[in-house]
PDB file of C-alpha atoms in Angstrom:
ATOM      1  CA  MET Y   1      15.823  -9.375 -32.888  1.00 65.00           C
ATOM      2  CA  GLU Y   2      18.163  -9.334 -30.196  1.00 71.00           C
ATOM      3  CA  ILE Y   3      17.102  -6.237 -28.822  1.00 77.00           C
ATOM      4  CA  ARG Y   4      13.674  -7.436 -28.545  1.00 77.00           C
ATOM      5  CA  ARG Y   5      14.527 -10.882 -26.949  1.00 77.00           C
ATOM      6  CA  LYS Y   6      16.671  -8.652 -24.655  1.00 77.00           C
ATOM      7  CA  ASN Y   7      13.313  -6.541 -23.689  1.00 77.00           C
ATOM      8  CA  VAL Y   8      11.365  -9.708 -23.278  1.00 78.00           C
ATOM      9  CA  LYS Y   9      13.995 -11.129 -20.600  1.00 83.00           C
ATOM     10  CA  LYS Y  10      14.291  -8.132 -18.872  1.00 83.00           C
ATOM     11  CA  LYS Y  11      10.723  -7.652 -18.371  1.00 83.00           C
ATOM     12  CA  GLN Y  12      10.327 -11.438 -17.523  1.00 87.00           C
ATOM     13  CA  LYS Y  13      13.011 -10.467 -14.706  1.00 89.00           C
ATOM     14  CA  VAL Y  14      11.011  -7.219 -13.786  1.00 87.00           C
ATOM     15  CA  LEU Y  15       7.748  -9.645 -13.347  1.00 90.00           C
ATOM     16  CA  TRP Y  16       9.486 -12.205 -11.507  1.00 92.00           C
ATOM     17  CA  LYS Y  17      10.804  -9.768  -9.111  1.00 91.00           C
ATOM     18  CA  LEU Y  18       7.734  -8.228  -8.804  1.00 90.00           C
ATOM     19  CA  PHE Y  19       5.971 -11.418  -7.987  1.00 93.00           C
ATOM     20  CA  LEU Y  20       8.432 -12.515  -5.266  1.00 92.00           C
ATOM     21  CA  SER Y  21       8.254  -9.051  -3.848  1.00 90.00           C
ATOM     22  CA  THR Y  22       4.158  -8.606  -3.344  1.00 90.00           C
ATOM     23  CA  LEU Y  23       4.383 -12.699  -2.545  1.00 90.00           C
ATOM     24  CA  TYR Y  24       7.022 -11.852   0.543  1.00 89.00           C
ATOM     25  CA  LEU Y  25       5.029  -8.648   1.381  1.00 87.00           C
ATOM     26  CA  SER Y  26       1.587 -10.415   1.359  1.00 86.00           C
ATOM     27  CA  ALA Y  27       2.767 -14.038   3.396  1.00 85.00           C
ATOM     28  CA  PHE Y  28       4.162 -11.548   6.016  1.00 81.00           C
ATOM     29  CA  THR Y  29       2.330  -8.947   6.891  1.00 77.00           C
ATOM     30  CA  PHE Y  30      -0.145  -9.257   9.696  1.00 70.00           C
ATOM     31  CA  GLY Y  31      -2.634  -6.591  10.440  1.00 62.00           C
ATOM     32  CA  GLY Y  32      -4.242  -4.858   7.550  1.00 62.00           C
ATOM     33  CA  GLY Y  33      -3.759  -2.598   4.439  1.00 64.00           C
ATOM     34  CA  TYR Y  34      -1.496   0.043   6.619  1.00 66.00           C
ATOM     35  CA  VAL Y  35       1.023  -2.360   8.294  1.00 71.00           C
ATOM     36  CA  ILE Y  36       1.911  -3.475   4.392  1.00 76.00           C
ATOM     37  CA  VAL Y  37       2.388   0.346   3.570  1.00 75.00           C
ATOM     38  CA  THR Y  38       5.595   0.411   5.414  1.00 75.00           C
ATOM     39  CA  LEU Y  39       6.758  -2.618   4.148  1.00 79.00           C
ATOM     40  CA  MET Y  40       5.931  -1.948   0.289  1.00 82.00           C
ATOM     41  CA  LYS Y  41       7.638   1.852   0.861  1.00 80.00           C
ATOM     42  CA  ASP Y  42      10.787  -0.193   2.245  1.00 82.00           C
ATOM     43  CA  LYS Y  43      10.583  -2.617  -1.002  1.00 84.00           C
ATOM     44  CA  PHE Y  44       9.237  -0.162  -3.989  1.00 84.00           C
ATOM     45  CA  VAL Y  45      10.734   3.023  -3.034  1.00 84.00           C
ATOM     46  CA  ASP Y  46      13.901   2.556  -1.111  1.00 85.00           C
ATOM     47  CA  LYS Y  47      15.320  -0.754  -1.930  1.00 87.00           C
ATOM     48  CA  TYR Y  48      13.907  -1.525  -5.779  1.00 86.00           C
ATOM     49  CA  HIS Y  49      13.637   2.598  -6.733  1.00 85.00           C
ATOM     50  CA  TRP Y  50      10.770   1.637  -8.778  1.00 85.00           C
ATOM     51  CA  ILE Y  51       8.742   4.531  -7.824  1.00 84.00           C
ATOM     52  CA  GLU Y  52       9.545   7.838  -5.640  1.00 84.00           C
ATOM     53  CA  GLU Y  53       8.764   8.781  -2.260  1.00 78.00           C
ATOM     54  CA  ASN Y  54       5.614  11.153  -3.470  1.00 78.00           C
ATOM     55  CA  GLU Y  55       4.593   8.751  -6.070  1.00 81.00           C
ATOM     56  CA  MET Y  56       4.117   6.407  -3.034  1.00 78.00           C
ATOM     57  CA  LEU Y  57       2.076   9.001  -0.988  1.00 76.00           C
ATOM     58  CA  ASP Y  58      -0.210   9.341  -4.077  1.00 78.00           C
ATOM     59  CA  LEU Y  59      -0.112   5.384  -4.215  1.00 77.00           C
ATOM     60  CA  ILE Y  60      -1.563   5.320  -0.493  1.00 76.00           C
ATOM     61  CA  ALA Y  61      -4.287   7.718  -1.512  1.00 76.00           C
ATOM     62  CA  ILE Y  62      -5.659   5.866  -4.453  1.00 77.00           C
ATOM     63  CA  ALA Y  63      -5.020   2.623  -2.719  1.00 76.00           C
ATOM     64  CA  GLN Y  64      -7.243   3.658  -0.001  1.00 74.00           C
ATOM     65  CA  SER Y  65     -10.109   5.850  -1.931  1.00 73.00           C
ATOM     66  CA  ALA Y  66     -10.530   2.587  -4.355  1.00 75.00           C
ATOM     67  CA  PRO Y  67     -12.594  -0.386  -3.465  1.00 76.00           C
ATOM     68  CA  GLY Y  68     -10.689  -3.025  -2.268  1.00 76.00           C
ATOM     69  CA  ALA Y  69      -8.167  -4.186  -0.063  1.00 79.00           C
ATOM     70  CA  ILE Y  70      -4.710  -1.548   0.209  1.00 80.00           C
ATOM     71  CA  ALA Y  71      -2.452  -4.232  -0.863  1.00 81.00           C
ATOM     72  CA  VAL Y  72      -4.026  -5.536  -3.986  1.00 85.00           C
ATOM     73  CA  ASN Y  73      -4.536  -1.223  -4.602  1.00 84.00           C
ATOM     74  CA  GLY Y  74      -1.436  -0.689  -4.118  1.00 83.00           C
ATOM     75  CA  ALA Y  75       0.202  -3.810  -5.850  1.00 85.00           C
ATOM     76  CA  ILE Y  76      -1.755  -2.629  -9.061  1.00 86.00           C
ATOM     77  CA  VAL Y  77      -0.405   0.941  -9.276  1.00 84.00           C
ATOM     78  CA  VAL Y  78       3.119  -0.488  -8.727  1.00 87.00           C
ATOM     79  CA  GLY Y  79       2.572  -3.681 -11.101  1.00 89.00           C
ATOM     80  CA  TYR Y  80       0.639  -1.153 -14.011  1.00 88.00           C
ATOM     81  CA  LYS Y  81       3.824   1.184 -13.726  1.00 86.00           C
ATOM     82  CA  LEU Y  82       6.525  -1.039 -13.974  1.00 85.00           C
ATOM     83  CA  ALA Y  83       4.873  -3.741 -16.529  1.00 86.00           C
ATOM     84  CA  GLY Y  84       1.272  -2.802 -17.634  1.00 88.00           C
ATOM     85  CA  LEU Y  85      -1.600  -5.444 -17.711  1.00 91.00           C
ATOM     86  CA  ALA Y  86       1.067  -8.321 -17.539  1.00 92.00           C
ATOM     87  CA  GLY Y  87       2.452  -6.362 -14.047  1.00 91.00           C
ATOM     88  CA  VAL Y  88      -1.094  -5.586 -12.651  1.00 91.00           C
ATOM     89  CA  LEU Y  89      -1.927  -9.245 -13.260  1.00 93.00           C
ATOM     90  CA  THR Y  90       1.081 -10.411 -11.739  1.00 93.00           C
ATOM     91  CA  ALA Y  91       1.213  -8.244  -8.893  1.00 91.00           C
ATOM     92  CA  ILE Y  92      -2.551  -9.151  -7.878  1.00 91.00           C
ATOM     93  CA  PHE Y  93      -1.666 -12.602  -8.085  1.00 93.00           C
ATOM     94  CA  GLY Y  94       1.721 -12.135  -5.757  1.00 92.00           C
ATOM     95  CA  THR Y  95      -0.415 -10.114  -3.651  1.00 90.00           C
ATOM     96  CA  VAL Y  96      -3.760 -12.678  -3.426  1.00 90.00           C
ATOM     97  CA  LEU Y  97      -1.809 -15.871  -2.945  1.00 92.00           C
ATOM     98  CA  PRO Y  98      -0.604 -15.946   0.465  1.00 90.00           C
ATOM     99  CA  PRO Y  99      -3.960 -15.002   2.369  1.00 87.00           C
ATOM    100  CA  PHE Y 100      -5.762 -17.281   0.203  1.00 88.00           C
ATOM    101  CA  LEU Y 101      -3.641 -20.044   1.168  1.00 90.00           C
ATOM    102  CA  ILE Y 102      -3.766 -19.276   4.814  1.00 84.00           C
ATOM    103  CA  ILE Y 103      -7.416 -18.678   4.792  1.00 83.00           C
ATOM    104  CA  SER Y 104      -7.697 -21.912   3.248  1.00 86.00           C
ATOM    105  CA  ALA Y 105      -5.688 -23.650   5.799  1.00 82.00           C
ATOM    106  CA  ILE Y 106      -7.034 -22.014   8.654  1.00 78.00           C
ATOM    107  CA  SER Y 107     -10.816 -22.954   7.814  1.00 80.00           C
ATOM    108  CA  VAL Y 108      -9.911 -26.877   7.332  1.00 80.00           C
ATOM    109  CA  PHE Y 109      -8.168 -26.371  11.051  1.00 76.00           C
ATOM    110  CA  TYR Y 110     -10.468 -23.703  12.187  1.00 70.00           C
ATOM    111  CA  GLN Y 111     -11.690 -25.629  15.566  1.00 73.00           C
ATOM    112  CA  MET Y 112      -8.018 -26.565  16.235  1.00 73.00           C
ATOM    113  CA  PHE Y 113      -6.968 -23.036  16.030  1.00 71.00           C
ATOM    114  CA  ARG Y 114      -9.634 -21.182  17.647  1.00 69.00           C
ATOM    115  CA  ASP Y 115      -9.316 -23.435  20.974  1.00 75.00           C
ATOM    116  CA  ASN Y 116      -5.569 -23.423  20.878  1.00 78.00           C
ATOM    117  CA  PHE Y 117      -4.284 -21.288  23.949  1.00 82.00           C
ATOM    118  CA  ILE Y 118      -0.556 -20.745  22.219  1.00 82.00           C
ATOM    119  CA  ILE Y 119      -2.574 -19.723  18.846  1.00 77.00           C
ATOM    120  CA  ARG Y 120      -5.150 -17.005  20.839  1.00 76.00           C
ATOM    121  CA  GLU Y 121      -1.970 -15.476  22.929  1.00 81.00           C
ATOM    122  CA  LEU Y 122       0.021 -15.006  19.662  1.00 78.00           C
ATOM    123  CA  LEU Y 123      -2.714 -13.099  18.084  1.00 74.00           C
ATOM    124  CA  ASP Y 124      -2.865 -11.234  20.811  1.00 76.00           C
ATOM    125  CA  GLY Y 125       0.579 -10.342  20.888  1.00 79.00           C
ATOM    126  CA  MET Y 126       0.653  -9.401  17.188  1.00 76.00           C
ATOM    127  CA  GLN Y 127      -1.736  -6.805  17.748  1.00 75.00           C
ATOM    128  CA  ALA Y 128       0.815  -4.853  19.833  1.00 75.00           C
ATOM    129  CA  GLY Y 129       3.113  -5.020  17.024  1.00 76.00           C
ATOM    130  CA  VAL Y 130       0.607  -3.859  14.273  1.00 73.00           C
ATOM    131  CA  GLY Y 131      -0.518  -0.728  16.283  1.00 74.00           C
ATOM    132  CA  ALA Y 132       3.755   0.348  16.476  1.00 77.00           C
ATOM    133  CA  VAL Y 133       3.816  -0.125  12.636  1.00 73.00           C
ATOM    134  CA  ILE Y 134       0.392   2.193  12.134  1.00 73.00           C
ATOM    135  CA  ALA Y 135       2.217   4.575  14.001  1.00 78.00           C
ATOM    136  CA  SER Y 136       5.133   4.602  12.149  1.00 77.00           C
ATOM    137  CA  VAL Y 137       3.480   5.150   8.999  1.00 72.00           C
ATOM    138  CA  VAL Y 138       1.099   7.790  10.628  1.00 75.00           C
ATOM    139  CA  TRP Y 139       4.616   9.196  11.118  1.00 80.00           C
ATOM    140  CA  ASP Y 140       6.304   8.516   7.769  1.00 76.00           C
ATOM    141  CA  MET Y 141       3.300   9.887   5.968  1.00 73.00           C
ATOM    142  CA  ALA Y 142       2.772  13.191   8.205  1.00 76.00           C
ATOM    143  CA  ALA Y 143       7.051  13.505   7.789  1.00 78.00           C
ATOM    144  CA  GLY Y 144       6.502  13.701   4.112  1.00 72.00           C
ATOM    145  CA  ILE Y 145       3.590  15.987   3.526  1.00 71.00           C
ATOM    146  CA  THR Y 146       5.167  18.496   6.119  1.00 74.00           C
ATOM    147  CA  LYS Y 147       9.070  18.457   4.635  1.00 77.00           C
ATOM    148  CA  LYS Y 148       7.259  19.986   1.899  1.00 73.00           C
ATOM    149  CA  LYS Y 149       6.177  22.951   3.815  1.00 74.00           C
ATOM    150  CA  GLU Y 150       2.716  23.174   2.157  1.00 75.00           C
ATOM    151  CA  TRP Y 151       0.533  24.716   4.451  1.00 81.00           C
ATOM    152  CA  THR Y 152      -2.743  23.636   2.996  1.00 81.00           C
ATOM    153  CA  SER Y 153      -1.554  20.136   2.837  1.00 79.00           C
ATOM    154  CA  ILE Y 154      -0.831  20.185   6.449  1.00 81.00           C
ATOM    155  CA  VAL Y 155      -3.998  21.953   7.671  1.00 86.00           C
ATOM    156  CA  ILE Y 156      -6.001  19.110   5.958  1.00 84.00           C
ATOM    157  CA  MET Y 157      -3.763  16.389   7.760  1.00 82.00           C
ATOM    158  CA  VAL Y 158      -4.870  18.358  11.231  1.00 87.00           C
ATOM    159  CA  ALA Y 159      -8.725  18.677  10.273  1.00 90.00           C
ATOM    160  CA  ALA Y 160      -9.103  15.084   9.399  1.00 89.00           C
ATOM    161  CA  PHE Y 161      -7.115  13.714  12.362  1.00 87.00           C
ATOM    162  CA  ILE Y 162      -9.359  16.382  14.376  1.00 92.00           C
ATOM    163  CA  ALA Y 163     -12.819  15.471  12.362  1.00 91.00           C
ATOM    164  CA  SER Y 164     -11.953  11.527  12.733  1.00 89.00           C
ATOM    165  CA  TYR Y 165     -10.661  11.435  15.959  1.00 87.00           C
ATOM    166  CA  ALA Y 166     -12.263  13.975  18.301  1.00 89.00           C
ATOM    167  CA  MET Y 167     -15.375  14.524  16.195  1.00 90.00           C
ATOM    168  CA  GLU Y 168     -15.862  11.193  15.456  1.00 89.00           C
ATOM    169  CA  VAL Y 169     -17.061  11.833  11.500  1.00 90.00           C
ATOM    170  CA  PRO Y 170     -16.889   8.421   9.844  1.00 91.00           C
ATOM    171  CA  VAL Y 171     -13.531   7.641   7.659  1.00 86.00           C
ATOM    172  CA  VAL Y 172     -15.764   7.304   4.557  1.00 88.00           C
ATOM    173  CA  TYR Y 173     -16.851  11.178   4.793  1.00 90.00           C
ATOM    174  CA  ILE Y 174     -13.533  12.611   5.437  1.00 90.00           C
ATOM    175  CA  VAL Y 175     -12.036  10.486   2.599  1.00 86.00           C
ATOM    176  CA  LEU Y 176     -14.595  11.470   0.062  1.00 89.00           C
ATOM    177  CA  ILE Y 177     -13.938  15.458   1.529  1.00 90.00           C
ATOM    178  CA  CYS Y 178      -9.799  14.932   0.614  1.00 86.00           C
ATOM    179  CA  ILE Y 179     -10.611  13.909  -2.535  1.00 85.00           C
ATOM    180  CA  ALA Y 180     -12.756  16.807  -3.560  1.00 88.00           C
ATOM    181  CA  MET Y 181     -10.413  18.793  -2.026  1.00 86.00           C
ATOM    182  CA  GLY Y 182      -7.551  17.611  -4.143  1.00 82.00           C
ATOM    183  CA  VAL Y 183      -9.441  17.619  -7.567  1.00 85.00           C
ATOM    184  CA  SER Y 184     -10.553  21.305  -6.530  1.00 86.00           C
ATOM    185  CA  ARG Y 185      -6.569  22.162  -5.926  1.00 82.00           C
ATOM    186  CA  THR Y 186      -5.464  20.126  -9.093  1.00 81.00           C
ATOM    187  CA  VAL Y 187      -8.165  22.039 -11.369  1.00 84.00           C
ATOM    188  CA  LEU Y 188      -7.453  25.652  -9.787  1.00 82.00           C
ATOM    189  CA  SER Y 189      -3.338  24.991 -10.404  1.00 77.00           C
ATOM    190  CA  GLY Y 190      -3.708  23.900 -13.730  1.00 72.00           C
ATOM    191  CA  ARG Y 191      -5.999  26.886 -14.448  1.00 66.00           C
ATOM    192  CA  GLY Y 192      -3.361  29.251 -12.665  1.00 60.00           C
ATOM    193  CA  LYS Y 193      -0.627  27.765 -14.914  1.00 62.00           C
ATOM    194  CA  ARG Y 194      -2.685  28.423 -18.275  1.00 62.00           C
ATOM    195  CA  LYS Y 195      -2.802  31.774 -17.437  1.00 60.00           C
ATOM    196  CA  LYS Y 196       0.611  32.456 -16.845  1.00 56.00           C
TER     197      LYS Y 196
END
């Protein structure tokens, strides 16, 4: 009975920490999903050690490939790993609450915000910061791939960049092709291990 009570308290503590973390990340992140990736890495990988760096790369791939916001998808994966369904619900609530409240407030005062010079300039200034954070995310993710020296992954990364930037191939096609290549690699590596 005592062990069960300790487990319940431990789970409650993890859920509370997860809620506060996702609430904080969601409330203070401007600029979309890729901006939150760096902050999630700092919080979940470096600070709390809830997930490994390799898992973070997988999480980003899953979050990007799945429909919906990257922040919510990423929070779902971390929440599920930590506390199952309760973790998923907690992470979703923590991630969705700040934007919901902010958008509700903005909708009430939309006319006043739209015409305010200071807020317009503030949002323009944030764009530069968002660009820098996205560049940092790309750098960190590329560094994680190149450290492993898996040439297939490096070639895929470079090819995806060229296809998107130089050839202007829609990102959805690049993501679908990369998913197909990842599944193929996994299936082939699984067959190779079974033969041994």
